[in-house]
Short mmCIF file of C-alpha atoms in Angstrom, two decimals:
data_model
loop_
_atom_site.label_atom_id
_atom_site.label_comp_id
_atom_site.label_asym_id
_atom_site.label_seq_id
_atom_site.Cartn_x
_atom_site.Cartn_y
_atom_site.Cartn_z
CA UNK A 1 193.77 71.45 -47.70
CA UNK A 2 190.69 73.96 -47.12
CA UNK A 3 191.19 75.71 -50.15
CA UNK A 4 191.72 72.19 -52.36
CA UNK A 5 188.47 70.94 -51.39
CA UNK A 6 186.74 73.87 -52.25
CA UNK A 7 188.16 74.57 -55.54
CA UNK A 8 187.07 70.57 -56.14
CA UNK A 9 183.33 71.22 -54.58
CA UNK A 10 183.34 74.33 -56.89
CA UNK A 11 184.42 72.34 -60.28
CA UNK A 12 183.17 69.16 -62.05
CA UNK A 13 186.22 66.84 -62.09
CA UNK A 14 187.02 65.12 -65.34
CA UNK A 15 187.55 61.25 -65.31
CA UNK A 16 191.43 60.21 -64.74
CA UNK A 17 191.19 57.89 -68.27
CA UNK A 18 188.49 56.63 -70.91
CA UNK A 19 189.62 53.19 -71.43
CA UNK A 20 190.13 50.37 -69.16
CA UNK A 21 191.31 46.87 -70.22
CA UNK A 22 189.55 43.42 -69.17
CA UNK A 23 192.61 41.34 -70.02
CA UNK A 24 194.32 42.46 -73.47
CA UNK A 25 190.67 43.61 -74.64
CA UNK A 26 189.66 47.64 -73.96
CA UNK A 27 186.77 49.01 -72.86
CA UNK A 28 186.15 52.43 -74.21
CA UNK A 29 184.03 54.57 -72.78
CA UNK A 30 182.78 56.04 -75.48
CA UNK A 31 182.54 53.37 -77.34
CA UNK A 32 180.12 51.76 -74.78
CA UNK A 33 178.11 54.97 -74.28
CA UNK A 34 176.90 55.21 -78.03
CA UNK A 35 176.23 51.31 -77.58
CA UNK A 36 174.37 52.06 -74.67
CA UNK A 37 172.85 54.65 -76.65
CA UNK A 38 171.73 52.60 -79.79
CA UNK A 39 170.15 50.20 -76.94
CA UNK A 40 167.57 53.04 -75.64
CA UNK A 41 166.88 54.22 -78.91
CA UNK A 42 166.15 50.52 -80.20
CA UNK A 43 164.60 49.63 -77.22
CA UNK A 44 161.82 52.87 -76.65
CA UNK A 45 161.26 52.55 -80.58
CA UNK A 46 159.81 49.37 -80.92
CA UNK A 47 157.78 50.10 -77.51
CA UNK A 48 156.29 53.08 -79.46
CA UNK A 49 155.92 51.64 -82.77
CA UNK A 50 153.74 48.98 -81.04
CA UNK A 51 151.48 51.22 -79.22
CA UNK A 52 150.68 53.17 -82.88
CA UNK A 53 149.64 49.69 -84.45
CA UNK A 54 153.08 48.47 -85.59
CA UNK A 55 154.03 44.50 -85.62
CA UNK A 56 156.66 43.73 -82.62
CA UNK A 57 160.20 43.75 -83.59
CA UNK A 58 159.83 45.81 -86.75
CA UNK A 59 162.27 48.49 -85.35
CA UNK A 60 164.87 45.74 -84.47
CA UNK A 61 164.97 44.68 -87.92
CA UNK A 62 165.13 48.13 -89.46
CA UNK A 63 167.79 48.96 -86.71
CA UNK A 64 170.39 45.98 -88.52
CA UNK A 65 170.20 48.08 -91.39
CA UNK A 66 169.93 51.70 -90.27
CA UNK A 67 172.65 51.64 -87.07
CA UNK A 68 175.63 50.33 -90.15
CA UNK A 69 174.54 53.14 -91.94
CA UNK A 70 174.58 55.48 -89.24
CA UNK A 71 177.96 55.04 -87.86
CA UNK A 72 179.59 55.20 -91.25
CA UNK A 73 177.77 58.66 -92.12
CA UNK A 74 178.42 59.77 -88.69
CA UNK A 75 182.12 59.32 -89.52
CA UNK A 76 182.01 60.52 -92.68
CA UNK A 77 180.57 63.46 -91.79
CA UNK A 78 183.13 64.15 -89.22
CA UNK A 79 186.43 63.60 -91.57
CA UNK A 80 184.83 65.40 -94.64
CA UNK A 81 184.14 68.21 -92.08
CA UNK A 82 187.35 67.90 -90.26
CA UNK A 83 189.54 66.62 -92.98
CA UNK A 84 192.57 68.71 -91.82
CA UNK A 85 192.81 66.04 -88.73
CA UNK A 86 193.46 63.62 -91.09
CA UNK A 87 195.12 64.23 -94.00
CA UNK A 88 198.15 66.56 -95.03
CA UNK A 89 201.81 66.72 -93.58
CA UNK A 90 202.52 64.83 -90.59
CA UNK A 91 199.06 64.01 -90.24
CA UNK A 92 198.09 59.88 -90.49
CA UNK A 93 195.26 59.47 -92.35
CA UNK A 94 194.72 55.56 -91.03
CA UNK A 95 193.51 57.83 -87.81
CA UNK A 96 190.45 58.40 -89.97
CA UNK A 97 188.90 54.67 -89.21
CA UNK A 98 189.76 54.96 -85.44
CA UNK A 99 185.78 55.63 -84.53
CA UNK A 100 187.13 55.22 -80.80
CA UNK A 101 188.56 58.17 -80.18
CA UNK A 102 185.62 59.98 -80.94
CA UNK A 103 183.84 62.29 -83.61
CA UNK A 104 180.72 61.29 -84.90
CA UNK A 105 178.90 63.93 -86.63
CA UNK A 106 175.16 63.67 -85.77
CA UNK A 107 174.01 64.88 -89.58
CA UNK A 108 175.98 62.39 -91.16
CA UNK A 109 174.64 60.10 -89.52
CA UNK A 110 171.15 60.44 -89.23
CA UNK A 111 171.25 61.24 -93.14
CA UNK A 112 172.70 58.05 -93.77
CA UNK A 113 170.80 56.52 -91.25
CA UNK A 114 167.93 57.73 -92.67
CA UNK A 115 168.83 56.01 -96.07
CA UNK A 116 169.49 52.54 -93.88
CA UNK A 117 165.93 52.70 -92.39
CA UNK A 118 164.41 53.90 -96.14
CA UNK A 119 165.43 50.47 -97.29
CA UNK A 120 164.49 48.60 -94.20
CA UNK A 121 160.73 50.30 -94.76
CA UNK A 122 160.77 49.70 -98.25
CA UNK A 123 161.61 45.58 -98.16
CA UNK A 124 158.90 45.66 -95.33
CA UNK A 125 156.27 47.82 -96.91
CA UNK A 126 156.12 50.59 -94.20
CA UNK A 127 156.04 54.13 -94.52
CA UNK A 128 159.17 56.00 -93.35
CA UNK A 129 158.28 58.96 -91.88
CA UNK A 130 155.51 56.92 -89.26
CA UNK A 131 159.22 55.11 -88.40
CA UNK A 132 160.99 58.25 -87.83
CA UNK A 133 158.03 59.45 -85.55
CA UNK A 134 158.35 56.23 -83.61
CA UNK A 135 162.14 56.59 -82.69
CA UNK A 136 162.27 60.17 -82.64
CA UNK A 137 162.52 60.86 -79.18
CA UNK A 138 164.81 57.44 -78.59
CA UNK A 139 167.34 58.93 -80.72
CA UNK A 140 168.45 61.95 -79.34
CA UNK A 141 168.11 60.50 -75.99
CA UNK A 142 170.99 58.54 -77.50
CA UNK A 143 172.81 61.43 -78.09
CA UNK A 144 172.71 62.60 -74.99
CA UNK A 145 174.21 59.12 -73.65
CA UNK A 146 176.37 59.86 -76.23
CA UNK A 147 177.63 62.99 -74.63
CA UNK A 148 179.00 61.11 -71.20
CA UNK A 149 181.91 59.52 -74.11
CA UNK A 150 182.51 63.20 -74.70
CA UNK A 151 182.91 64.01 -70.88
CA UNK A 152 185.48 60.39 -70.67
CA UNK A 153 187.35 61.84 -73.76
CA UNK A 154 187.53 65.29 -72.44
CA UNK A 155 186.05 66.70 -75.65
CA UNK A 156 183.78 69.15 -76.61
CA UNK A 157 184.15 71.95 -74.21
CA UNK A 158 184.01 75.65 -74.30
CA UNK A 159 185.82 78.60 -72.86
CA UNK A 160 187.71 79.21 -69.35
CA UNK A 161 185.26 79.56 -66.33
CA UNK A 162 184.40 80.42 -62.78
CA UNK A 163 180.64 79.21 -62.64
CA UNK A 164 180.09 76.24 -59.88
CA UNK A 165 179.91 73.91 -62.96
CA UNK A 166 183.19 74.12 -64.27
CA UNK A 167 184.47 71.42 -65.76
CA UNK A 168 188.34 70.72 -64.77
CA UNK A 169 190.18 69.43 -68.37
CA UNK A 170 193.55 67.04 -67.71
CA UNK A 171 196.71 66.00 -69.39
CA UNK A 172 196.78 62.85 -68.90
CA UNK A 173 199.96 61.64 -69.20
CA UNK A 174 202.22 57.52 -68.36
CA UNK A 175 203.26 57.99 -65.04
CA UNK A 176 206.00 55.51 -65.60
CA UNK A 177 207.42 58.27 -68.20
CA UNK A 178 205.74 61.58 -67.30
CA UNK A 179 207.77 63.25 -70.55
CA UNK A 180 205.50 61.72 -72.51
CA UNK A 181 201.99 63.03 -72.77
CA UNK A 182 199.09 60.26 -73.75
CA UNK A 183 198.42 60.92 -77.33
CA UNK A 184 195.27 59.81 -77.57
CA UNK A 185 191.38 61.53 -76.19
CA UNK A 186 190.46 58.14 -74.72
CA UNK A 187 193.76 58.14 -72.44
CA UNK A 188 195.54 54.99 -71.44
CA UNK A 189 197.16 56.52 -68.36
CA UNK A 190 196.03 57.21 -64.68
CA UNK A 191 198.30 60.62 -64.37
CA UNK A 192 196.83 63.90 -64.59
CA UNK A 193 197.68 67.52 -64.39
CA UNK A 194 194.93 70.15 -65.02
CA UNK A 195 195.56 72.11 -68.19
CA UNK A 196 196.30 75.92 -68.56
CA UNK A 197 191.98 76.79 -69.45
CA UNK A 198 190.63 74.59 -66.34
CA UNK A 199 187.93 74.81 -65.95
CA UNK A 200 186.07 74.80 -68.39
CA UNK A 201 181.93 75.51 -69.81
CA UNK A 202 181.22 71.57 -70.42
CA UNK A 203 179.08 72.33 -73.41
CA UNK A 204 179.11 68.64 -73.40
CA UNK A 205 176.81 68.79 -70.61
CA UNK A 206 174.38 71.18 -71.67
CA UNK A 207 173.90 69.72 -74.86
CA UNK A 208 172.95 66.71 -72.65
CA UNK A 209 170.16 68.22 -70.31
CA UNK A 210 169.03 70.11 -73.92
CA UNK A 211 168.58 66.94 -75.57
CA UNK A 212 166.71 65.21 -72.60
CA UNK A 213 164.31 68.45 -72.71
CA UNK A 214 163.86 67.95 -76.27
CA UNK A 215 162.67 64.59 -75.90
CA UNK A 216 160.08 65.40 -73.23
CA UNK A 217 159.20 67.87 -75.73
CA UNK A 218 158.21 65.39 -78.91
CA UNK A 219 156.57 63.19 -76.12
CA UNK A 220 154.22 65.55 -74.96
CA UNK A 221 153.72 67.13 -78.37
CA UNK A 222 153.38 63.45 -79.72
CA UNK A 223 150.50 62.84 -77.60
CA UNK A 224 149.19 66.71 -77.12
CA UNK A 225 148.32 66.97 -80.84
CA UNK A 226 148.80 63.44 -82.41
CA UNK A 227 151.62 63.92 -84.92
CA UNK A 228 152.30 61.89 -87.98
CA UNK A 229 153.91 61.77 -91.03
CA UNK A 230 157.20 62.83 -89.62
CA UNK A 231 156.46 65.67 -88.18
CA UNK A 232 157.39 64.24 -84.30
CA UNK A 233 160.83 63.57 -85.58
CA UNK A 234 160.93 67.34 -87.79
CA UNK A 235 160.16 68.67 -83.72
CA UNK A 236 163.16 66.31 -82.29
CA UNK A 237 165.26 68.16 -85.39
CA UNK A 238 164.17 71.21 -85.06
CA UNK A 239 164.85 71.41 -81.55
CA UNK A 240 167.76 69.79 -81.21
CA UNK A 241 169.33 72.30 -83.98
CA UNK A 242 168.42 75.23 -82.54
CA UNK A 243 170.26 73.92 -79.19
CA UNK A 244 173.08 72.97 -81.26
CA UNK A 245 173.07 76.56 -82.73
CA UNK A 246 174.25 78.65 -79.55
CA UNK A 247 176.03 75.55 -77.91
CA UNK A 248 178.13 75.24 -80.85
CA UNK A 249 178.86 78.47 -80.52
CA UNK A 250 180.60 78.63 -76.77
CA UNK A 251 182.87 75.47 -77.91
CA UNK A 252 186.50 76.27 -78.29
CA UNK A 253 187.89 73.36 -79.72
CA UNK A 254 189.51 73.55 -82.97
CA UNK A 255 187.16 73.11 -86.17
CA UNK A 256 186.72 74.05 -89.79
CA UNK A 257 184.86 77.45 -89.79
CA UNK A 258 183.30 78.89 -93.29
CA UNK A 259 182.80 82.72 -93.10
CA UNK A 260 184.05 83.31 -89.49
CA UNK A 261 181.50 81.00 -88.06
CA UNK A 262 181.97 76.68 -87.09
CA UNK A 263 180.07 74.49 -90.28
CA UNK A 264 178.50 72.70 -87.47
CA UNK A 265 176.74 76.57 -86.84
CA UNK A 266 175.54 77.14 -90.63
CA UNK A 267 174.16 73.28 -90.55
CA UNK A 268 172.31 73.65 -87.54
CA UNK A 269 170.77 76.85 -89.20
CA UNK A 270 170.00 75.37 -92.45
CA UNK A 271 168.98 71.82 -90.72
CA UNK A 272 166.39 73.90 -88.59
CA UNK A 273 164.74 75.94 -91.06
CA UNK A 274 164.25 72.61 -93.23
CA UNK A 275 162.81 70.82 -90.60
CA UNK A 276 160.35 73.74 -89.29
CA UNK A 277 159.20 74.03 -93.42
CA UNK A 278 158.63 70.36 -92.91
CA UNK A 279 156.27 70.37 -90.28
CA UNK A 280 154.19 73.52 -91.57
CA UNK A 281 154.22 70.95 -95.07
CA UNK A 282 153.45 67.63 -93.28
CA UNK A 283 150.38 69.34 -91.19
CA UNK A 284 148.52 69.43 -94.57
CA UNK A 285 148.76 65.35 -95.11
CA UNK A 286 146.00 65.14 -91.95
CA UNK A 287 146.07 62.87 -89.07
CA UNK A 288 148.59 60.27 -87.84
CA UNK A 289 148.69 56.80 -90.30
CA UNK A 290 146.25 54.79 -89.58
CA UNK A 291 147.23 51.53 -87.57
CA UNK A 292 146.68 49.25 -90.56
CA UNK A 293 149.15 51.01 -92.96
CA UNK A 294 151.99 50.61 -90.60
CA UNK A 295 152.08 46.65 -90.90
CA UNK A 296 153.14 46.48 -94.05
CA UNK A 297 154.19 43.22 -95.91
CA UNK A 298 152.54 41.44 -92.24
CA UNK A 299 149.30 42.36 -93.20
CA UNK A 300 149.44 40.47 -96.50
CA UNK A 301 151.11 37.76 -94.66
CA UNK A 302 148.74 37.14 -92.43
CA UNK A 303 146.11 37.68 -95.30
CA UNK A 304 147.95 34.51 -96.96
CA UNK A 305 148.29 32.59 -93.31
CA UNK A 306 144.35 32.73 -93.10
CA UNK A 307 143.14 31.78 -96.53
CA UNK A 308 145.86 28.62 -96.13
CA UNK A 309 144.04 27.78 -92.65
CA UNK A 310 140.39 28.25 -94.29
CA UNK A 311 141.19 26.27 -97.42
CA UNK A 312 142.79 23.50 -95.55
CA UNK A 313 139.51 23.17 -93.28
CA UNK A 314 137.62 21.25 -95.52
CA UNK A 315 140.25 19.10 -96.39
CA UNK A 316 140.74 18.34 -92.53
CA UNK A 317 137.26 17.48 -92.43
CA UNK A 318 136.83 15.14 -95.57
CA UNK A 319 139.97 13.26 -93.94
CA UNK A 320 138.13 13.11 -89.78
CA UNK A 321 134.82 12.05 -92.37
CA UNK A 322 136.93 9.72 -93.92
CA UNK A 323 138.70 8.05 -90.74
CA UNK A 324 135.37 8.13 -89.39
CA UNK A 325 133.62 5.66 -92.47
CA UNK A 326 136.73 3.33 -91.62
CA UNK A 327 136.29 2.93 -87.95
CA UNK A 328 134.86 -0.34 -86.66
CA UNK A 329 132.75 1.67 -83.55
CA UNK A 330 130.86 5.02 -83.45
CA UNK A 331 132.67 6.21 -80.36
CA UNK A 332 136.07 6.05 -82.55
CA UNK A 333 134.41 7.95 -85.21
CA UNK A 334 133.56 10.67 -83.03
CA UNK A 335 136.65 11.01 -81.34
CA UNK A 336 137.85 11.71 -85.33
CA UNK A 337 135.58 14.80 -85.11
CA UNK A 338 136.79 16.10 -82.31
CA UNK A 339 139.90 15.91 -83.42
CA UNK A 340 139.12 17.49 -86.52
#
């Protein structure tokens, strides 16, 4: 009994099942972490974009067209990358549209996301890169919620280990028919043997507490030296990559590898050189926007708003002049200037 407890104290334990079910509907797990996740990233965004000089709710409504966008890159991404899952004998390509079960690919889907948000800023009159600044730091604090549906799926870990951190990986399998293993990441079923590599490195987790750090890090860097024009969200990318780039590298699940090393490894490395060219490029277009250029079509709104109000006035007052020569008393005709 000793010796159990320790080897538990000395391991991270991986969750029994992903899913529960609230009636005939299911709650994934990861489906609500990267819900969760698009919340903080929405939600810090707009709090940012309003303390630069932005209007209020202008992330929101870039957000309904950008998050779309996102998810279906993300996706897209992941099968183009990992096509073998999909398609090919004895494979069932429907699995392809089953988001739940995991694989998002983080380039798809901040490339498509990007184009989401360019249209967003473009109908609105905003500059996109003064955006991508704002919700730089939101976003990959959504990836790292994003990472606890990893640790429910049991997903994205590396190699065998003894270190105190170990993360113990399961079969989950029906305990009403043990001969049958669950056939799904999410997992359906409450039993559980450990598998043959437990534990595990839960690259997972480190990618977490990386992206975290890399979010204090375009916060302070944000406010240290006042960046703009994109270059706070070319730090989030560049730093993010380059944890990517060795992480990637302890994981030991299966994936599509182009001259001995993971794609997700040669994207990281070409991501991170583009973004780092980017910010040496983008220091040479001055200071951050002024507050002005980041409202957009509201400016000219309002512009229209107040030349309505100032042309109306002296209609307003010909009519409170006008109710005024048809009272019967003085004291009515002032009260018609008041009002006015």
């Amino acid at each position: 009994m000793n010796s159990a407890s320790a080897a538990f104290l000395a391991t991270i334990p991986s969750p029994d099942r992903g899913v529960w079910y609230l009636g005939p509907l299911p709650l994934r797990a990861y489906a609500l972490c990267i819900i969760a996740g698009i919340v903080i990233a929405i939600w810090w965004g707009e709090r940012r974009w309003t303390q630069r000089g932005g209007t209020k709710n202008t992330i929101v409504d870039i957000a309904v067209f950008a998050v779309p966008f996102g998810l279906v890159g993300g996706r897209l991404y992941h099968v183009i990358t990992d096509w073998w899952r999909y398609f090919g004998p004895g494979k069932e390509p429907i699995r392809a549209l089953y988001i739940w079960d995991g694989g998002l690919g983080i380039w798809g889907a901040i490339a498509l996301g990007g184009v989401g948000a360019w249209i967003a800023c473009r109908r609105k009159g905003i500059p996109l890169p003064a955006v991508a600044d704002a919700i730089a730091p939101g976003i990959i604090v959504a990836q790292a919620v994003g990472r606890l549906g990893n640790y429910f799926n049991q997903e994205l870990y590396g190699a065998h280990t003894t270190l105190p951190w170990g993360l113990e990986v399961y079969q989950r399998f029906d305990p009403n028919n043990p001969a049958i293993p669950d056939q799904g990441p999410t997992g359906v079923a409450f039993g559980h043997i450990p598998l043959p590599e437990s534990p595990v490195h839960p690259t997972f987790l480190y990618e977490l507490v990386w992206n975290l750090g890399i979010a204090a890090l375009v916060v302070w860097a944000d406010r240290r030296f006042r960046l703009g024009h994109g270059r706070a969200f070319a730090v989030y990318v560049a730093g993010y990559t380059a944890g990517r780039f060795w992480i990637e590298l302890m994981r030991t699940d299966d994936a599509t590898h182009v001259l001995g090393l993971r794609v997700n490894v040669w994207t990281s490395i070409l991501v991170f050189a583009g973004a780092v060219a980017y910010i040496v490029f983008a220091a040479k277009r001055g200071p951050r926007e002024e507050p002005e250029t980041l409202r957009g079509n509201d400016i000219t709104d309002e512009a229209v708003d107040h030349s309505a109000g100032t042309s109306a006035a002296p209609d307003g007052r010909e009519k409170a002049a006008s109710t005024a020569d048809t009272s019967s008393t003085g004291d009515q005709g002032k009260g018609g200037k008041s009002a006015s």
